[in-house]
């Protein structure tokens, strides 16, 4: 499927975006091993989270998904069953890495696979710490498929070599099955949804100052989980409003956990008029309504310290930089090369196709703001690249076609209709016309 976007800037109003992907995955997994029945509201029924729910069903957990409302009949800490076949996590790095953590301490073996993009992504980063806990995980040179042999685990003290919430969470899930205490140390703060959810489900977890401690064997209590709207999905609309003329847009009940809001800080520093209104809590997660007004953006040097707090929003930030006056430099974003695509290379190529000057460096890029032209770009099957380039198309000088946009359904079903709802002119084509 391709997107075809005609120039039509966002006109404003209000828009709601679906539930947070990271929290939806975690809520499913923890509810699956809880004692009792959990309800998840605001669940993201996108392909990634649905792949996780299918995997958990194959592990013997009864799950009912009705749109954004999910009921999970917890199997208890030791209630998962050996799956009859390999568990296919599709495009989902979070699904496969967190499940590897959950499964390596079970009394049975399992196999984890995924799509072509996921099969190229590095798994060593979870294999190394999980094997130090006593796990045994076979792989093809650190890539999928993962053959997870259920093993007896013991707690470790582990300093993460990369700031990664997925690795941290895989270790914390494994730690529930490990003897003794596990300590995880982070080089920089990363999203802490696992820690918040574990606490709210009765797990005694000691956190703060970049050091998380958890003792194995604790029961997980069923809970009612309210998932906030996903800031990573809201970011496309924040960008659409910022780059449009005379636009004011409100996004309701969006998660604003401080481990996620780096993109808002960066866009504000670029001159973006972004306000958080009605700050409140949904369960253990802070949320707010985000009000955005058209702004003249200017190029900046992005503080590398903010990178883990904005890790999924760099495609959006590259487009903001393209629409800004002057140059924006990004450093320390090498992790982007191992996301759903090599996001530095794919975004650089896409923006260059639309007439924007981008200099790629090893772990960064310099984007020179300019006039965004029309043209055809390839998202390389990366959902966030496709949506970011669709927003670029709203303010381009001529139509923009974005190839390979199917994977938008992994994180944001309904993206195109919501963009239309705020004045965008976007069509989806299942076959490229001659
Ligand atoms: C995620 C963590 C991040 C992020 C991904 C979701 C999570 O990955 O890029 O989209 O849910 O834990 P890393 O932890 O690998 O940086």
mmCIF file of C-alpha atoms and ligand atoms in Angstrom, residues 21-22 25-26 94 97-98 121 125 163-167 169 191 311-312 335 339-340 343 384, ligand 1:
data_model
loop_
_atom_site.group_PDB
_atom_site.id
_atom_site.type_symbol
_atom_site.label_atom_id
_atom_site.label_comp_id
_atom_site.label_asym_id
_atom_site.label_seq_id
_atom_site.Cartn_x
_atom_site.Cartn_y
_atom_site.Cartn_z
ATOM 1 C CA UNK A 21 2.171 0.762 21.976
ATOM 2 C CA UNK A 22 4.803 0.210 24.655
ATOM 3 C CA UNK A 25 2.534 -4.733 25.031
ATOM 4 C CA UNK A 26 3.538 -4.629 28.679
ATOM 5 C CA UNK A 94 9.245 -4.880 21.651
ATOM 6 C CA UNK A 97 12.561 -8.922 22.991
ATOM 7 C CA UNK A 98 10.202 -8.721 25.959
ATOM 8 C CA UNK A 121 17.581 -6.543 13.997
ATOM 9 C CA UNK A 125 21.638 -7.212 23.382
ATOM 10 C CA UNK A 163 20.207 2.799 26.861
ATOM 11 C CA UNK A 164 17.374 0.450 25.896
ATOM 12 C CA UNK A 165 13.990 0.030 27.552
ATOM 13 C CA UNK A 166 13.462 -3.185 25.635
ATOM 14 C CA UNK A 167 16.591 -4.776 27.083
ATOM 15 C CA UNK A 169 12.274 -4.828 30.353
ATOM 16 C CA UNK A 191 10.962 4.668 29.208
ATOM 17 C CA UNK A 311 14.115 7.717 20.362
ATOM 18 C CA UNK A 312 11.077 6.972 18.156
ATOM 19 C CA UNK A 335 20.524 3.434 17.514
ATOM 20 C CA UNK A 339 15.123 0.289 14.261
ATOM 21 C CA UNK A 340 12.392 -0.970 11.891
ATOM 22 C CA UNK A 343 16.099 5.472 9.975
ATOM 23 C CA UNK A 384 7.204 5.954 11.370
HETATM 24 C C1 LIG B 1 10.434 0.463 23.173
HETATM 25 C C2 LIG B 1 11.705 0.904 23.388
HETATM 26 C C3 LIG B 1 12.508 1.565 22.350
HETATM 27 C C4 LIG B 1 11.644 2.076 21.196
HETATM 28 C C5 LIG B 1 10.640 1.048 20.762
HETATM 29 C C6 LIG B 1 9.719 0.682 21.904
HETATM 30 C C7 LIG B 1 9.748 -0.248 24.262
HETATM 31 O O1 LIG B 1 13.441 0.648 21.840
HETATM 32 O O2 LIG B 1 12.450 2.444 20.115
HETATM 33 O O3 LIG B 1 9.856 1.538 19.690
HETATM 34 O O4 LIG B 1 8.512 -0.430 24.182
HETATM 35 O O5 LIG B 1 10.423 -0.634 25.211
HETATM 36 P P1 LIG B 1 14.878 0.404 22.553
HETATM 37 O O6 LIG B 1 14.586 0.019 23.930
HETATM 38 O O7 LIG B 1 15.521 -0.696 21.786
HETATM 39 O O8 LIG B 1 15.595 1.704 22.401
#
